Amino acid sequence: RNSGTTLLCTLYKYIGEPLKSLLKDVKEATMKNIEKEFEKIKQVASEQGNNNTNNNQKENNELIDSLFPKVDLSKKITSKMLKDLSEGKWQLKKEIIEQIESFITEANNRILSNGLNELMTILKRILKDSNKNIVRFVLQLIIHFTDALGVSMKIYVKNLLQPIIKNLSDKMDLLRKDTV
């Protein structure tokens, strides 16, 4: 545990805040200890007058990208999956959504935005579905996509935002909460 914390601190010294996005699955108690160690690094850096400029931040982001490259999810999503997601029964749609979520998780929540247009169009259609449970699953998938795509999600937001917002007026309380 101590060795792992030391390694994370060394990475944090060079990468900075973006490293935290890769530590989402760390237990809360362990993360608190790691955060304390990160604070020590911030204090040392500020005492030395080392402030992070935009260039340093850009270099840090490039370093993360080189250490943890983004995965092209479009290669894993087959045309059959897209057809079943578009036309299948809700149980099949749920299975496909779970499979896509597992692809995102396997990619360490770092995916490329290319080749996802057809999938996002289908998700937009499902957001208008009368089966509110499948709409809830799609909302969770969109949250997962947003986390994995980061800034690249802005490409799809324009098309998805309107049907998402319409769910705020739905009668189902859980759907409204998921939408928020």
Short mmCIF file of C-alpha atoms in Angstrom, two decimals:
data_model
loop_
_atom_site.label_atom_id
_atom_site.label_comp_id
_atom_site.label_asym_id
_atom_site.label_seq_id
_atom_site.Cartn_x
_atom_site.Cartn_y
_atom_site.Cartn_z
CA ARG A 1 0.00 0.00 0.00
CA ASN A 2 2.77 2.43 0.91
CA SER A 3 4.65 1.63 -2.28
CA GLY A 4 1.52 2.21 -4.31
CA THR A 5 0.93 5.56 -2.61
CA THR A 6 4.54 6.56 -3.25
CA LEU A 7 4.19 5.64 -6.91
CA LEU A 8 0.95 7.64 -7.21
CA CYS A 9 2.62 10.63 -5.55
CA THR A 10 5.48 10.48 -8.01
CA LEU A 11 3.03 10.37 -10.90
CA TYR A 12 1.00 13.19 -9.35
CA LYS A 13 4.12 15.33 -9.07
CA TYR A 14 4.49 15.28 -12.87
CA ILE A 15 0.90 14.83 -14.04
CA GLY A 16 -1.08 16.78 -11.47
CA GLU A 17 -4.87 16.89 -11.09
CA PRO A 18 -5.73 14.84 -14.22
CA LEU A 19 -4.34 11.77 -12.45
CA LYS A 20 -7.29 11.85 -10.04
CA SER A 21 -9.70 11.01 -12.86
CA LEU A 22 -7.99 7.62 -13.14
CA LEU A 23 -8.46 6.82 -9.44
CA LYS A 24 -12.25 6.58 -9.32
CA ASP A 25 -12.32 2.93 -8.24
CA VAL A 26 -10.04 3.46 -5.20
CA LYS A 27 -11.74 2.92 -1.84
CA GLU A 28 -12.78 6.12 -0.10
CA ALA A 29 -10.59 5.60 2.98
CA THR A 30 -7.54 4.85 0.85
CA MET A 31 -8.27 7.82 -1.39
CA LYS A 32 -8.33 10.13 1.65
CA ASN A 33 -4.80 9.00 2.56
CA ILE A 34 -3.66 9.48 -1.03
CA GLU A 35 -5.24 12.97 -1.09
CA LYS A 36 -3.27 13.90 2.06
CA GLU A 37 -0.06 12.88 0.32
CA PHE A 38 -1.08 14.83 -2.80
CA GLU A 39 -1.59 17.92 -0.62
CA LYS A 40 2.00 17.63 0.61
CA ILE A 41 3.18 17.63 -3.00
CA LYS A 42 1.09 20.74 -3.78
CA GLN A 43 2.59 22.55 -0.77
CA VAL A 44 6.15 21.72 -1.81
CA ALA A 45 5.46 22.81 -5.38
CA SER A 46 3.96 26.14 -4.31
CA GLU A 47 6.85 26.82 -1.89
CA GLN A 48 9.26 26.33 -4.78
CA GLY A 49 7.26 28.74 -6.92
CA ASN A 50 6.23 26.02 -9.34
CA ASN A 51 2.87 27.19 -10.66
CA ASN A 52 1.20 25.19 -13.40
CA THR A 53 0.99 27.28 -16.56
CA ASN A 54 -1.19 26.38 -19.53
CA ASN A 55 1.82 24.84 -21.28
CA ASN A 56 2.60 22.65 -18.28
CA GLN A 57 -1.04 21.56 -18.09
CA LYS A 58 -1.02 20.74 -21.81
CA GLU A 59 2.16 18.68 -21.36
CA ASN A 60 0.55 16.87 -18.41
CA ASN A 61 -2.52 16.01 -20.50
CA GLU A 62 -0.30 14.74 -23.32
CA LEU A 63 1.60 12.62 -20.80
CA ILE A 64 -1.64 11.05 -19.56
CA ASP A 65 -2.75 10.40 -23.13
CA SER A 66 0.53 8.65 -23.85
CA LEU A 67 0.34 6.57 -20.65
CA PHE A 68 -3.36 5.75 -20.98
CA PRO A 69 -4.35 5.97 -24.63
CA LYS A 70 -7.98 6.26 -25.67
CA VAL A 71 -9.69 3.23 -27.16
CA ASP A 72 -11.67 3.24 -30.42
CA LEU A 73 -15.01 1.89 -29.19
CA SER A 74 -16.53 1.90 -32.68
CA LYS A 75 -14.48 -1.20 -33.53
CA LYS A 76 -16.17 -3.17 -30.73
CA ILE A 77 -19.74 -2.10 -31.46
CA THR A 78 -21.01 -4.28 -34.29
CA SER A 79 -23.75 -3.49 -36.79
CA LYS A 80 -25.80 -6.34 -35.28
CA MET A 81 -25.54 -4.69 -31.86
CA LEU A 82 -26.73 -1.39 -33.35
CA LYS A 83 -29.63 -3.09 -35.14
CA ASP A 84 -30.69 -4.96 -32.01
CA LEU A 85 -30.38 -1.79 -29.94
CA SER A 86 -32.57 0.03 -32.43
CA GLU A 87 -35.18 -2.67 -33.09
CA GLY A 88 -34.88 -5.31 -30.38
CA LYS A 89 -36.99 -5.96 -27.32
CA TRP A 90 -36.16 -4.00 -24.19
CA GLN A 91 -34.33 -6.93 -22.53
CA LEU A 92 -32.02 -7.21 -25.54
CA LYS A 93 -31.52 -3.43 -25.55
CA LYS A 94 -30.60 -3.60 -21.85
CA GLU A 95 -28.04 -6.35 -22.51
CA ILE A 96 -26.43 -4.35 -25.31
CA ILE A 97 -26.31 -1.21 -23.16
CA GLU A 98 -24.61 -3.22 -20.39
CA GLN A 99 -22.16 -4.65 -22.94
CA ILE A 100 -21.30 -1.16 -24.22
CA GLU A 101 -20.79 0.00 -20.63
CA SER A 102 -18.42 -2.93 -20.08
CA PHE A 103 -16.47 -1.87 -23.20
CA ILE A 104 -16.11 1.62 -21.73
CA THR A 105 -14.99 0.21 -18.37
CA GLU A 106 -12.45 -2.07 -20.08
CA ALA A 107 -11.08 1.02 -21.83
CA ASN A 108 -10.46 2.64 -18.42
CA ASN A 109 -13.15 5.23 -19.22
CA ARG A 110 -10.97 6.65 -22.00
CA ILE A 111 -12.56 6.33 -25.43
CA LEU A 112 -12.30 8.11 -28.78
CA SER A 113 -15.29 9.98 -30.15
CA ASN A 114 -14.95 8.74 -33.71
CA GLY A 115 -17.45 6.29 -35.20
CA LEU A 116 -20.13 6.78 -32.54
CA ASN A 117 -22.61 8.87 -34.57
CA GLU A 118 -24.99 6.01 -35.39
CA LEU A 119 -24.95 4.80 -31.78
CA MET A 120 -25.72 8.28 -30.47
CA THR A 121 -28.59 8.63 -32.96
CA ILE A 122 -30.08 5.37 -31.71
CA LEU A 123 -29.64 6.47 -28.08
CA LYS A 124 -31.43 9.72 -28.92
CA ARG A 125 -34.38 7.72 -30.29
CA ILE A 126 -34.47 5.48 -27.22
CA LEU A 127 -34.60 8.55 -24.96
CA LYS A 128 -38.10 9.12 -26.41
CA ASP A 129 -39.19 5.49 -25.85
CA SER A 130 -42.38 4.75 -23.93
CA ASN A 131 -40.55 2.15 -21.81
CA LYS A 132 -39.17 4.41 -19.10
CA ASN A 133 -36.89 1.72 -17.64
CA ILE A 134 -34.90 1.45 -20.87
CA VAL A 135 -34.73 5.25 -21.00
CA ARG A 136 -33.18 5.17 -17.52
CA PHE A 137 -30.55 2.67 -18.72
CA VAL A 138 -29.74 4.92 -21.68
CA LEU A 139 -29.36 7.93 -19.37
CA GLN A 140 -26.84 5.97 -17.30
CA LEU A 141 -24.98 5.00 -20.48
CA ILE A 142 -24.86 8.63 -21.58
CA ILE A 143 -23.38 9.57 -18.20
CA HIS A 144 -20.76 6.85 -18.69
CA PHE A 145 -20.04 8.16 -22.20
CA THR A 146 -19.71 11.71 -20.91
CA ASP A 147 -17.16 10.60 -18.36
CA ALA A 148 -15.21 8.52 -20.89
CA LEU A 149 -15.28 11.04 -23.74
CA GLY A 150 -14.65 14.13 -21.65
CA VAL A 151 -14.60 17.31 -23.74
CA SER A 152 -15.21 15.27 -26.90
CA MET A 153 -18.78 14.64 -25.71
CA LYS A 154 -19.66 18.17 -26.87
CA ILE A 155 -20.03 16.74 -30.39
CA TYR A 156 -23.08 14.74 -29.30
CA VAL A 157 -24.59 17.03 -26.66
CA LYS A 158 -26.51 19.16 -29.16
CA ASN A 159 -28.51 16.14 -30.37
CA LEU A 160 -28.97 14.45 -26.99
CA LEU A 161 -29.77 17.42 -24.79
CA GLN A 162 -33.32 18.11 -25.96
CA PRO A 163 -34.66 14.55 -25.44
CA ILE A 164 -32.83 14.36 -22.10
CA ILE A 165 -34.42 17.60 -20.90
CA LYS A 166 -37.89 16.45 -22.00
CA ASN A 167 -37.58 13.61 -19.48
CA LEU A 168 -37.56 16.17 -16.67
CA SER A 169 -41.31 16.54 -17.11
CA ASP A 170 -42.05 12.81 -17.00
CA LYS A 171 -44.47 11.38 -14.43
CA MET A 172 -41.96 8.76 -13.26
CA ASP A 173 -40.05 10.16 -10.29
CA LEU A 174 -37.01 7.87 -10.77
CA LEU A 175 -36.67 8.93 -14.40
CA ARG A 176 -36.71 12.60 -13.43
CA LYS A 177 -34.03 11.95 -10.78
CA ASP A 178 -31.88 10.04 -13.29
CA THR A 179 -32.31 12.87 -15.78
CA VAL A 180 -31.04 15.42 -13.25
#
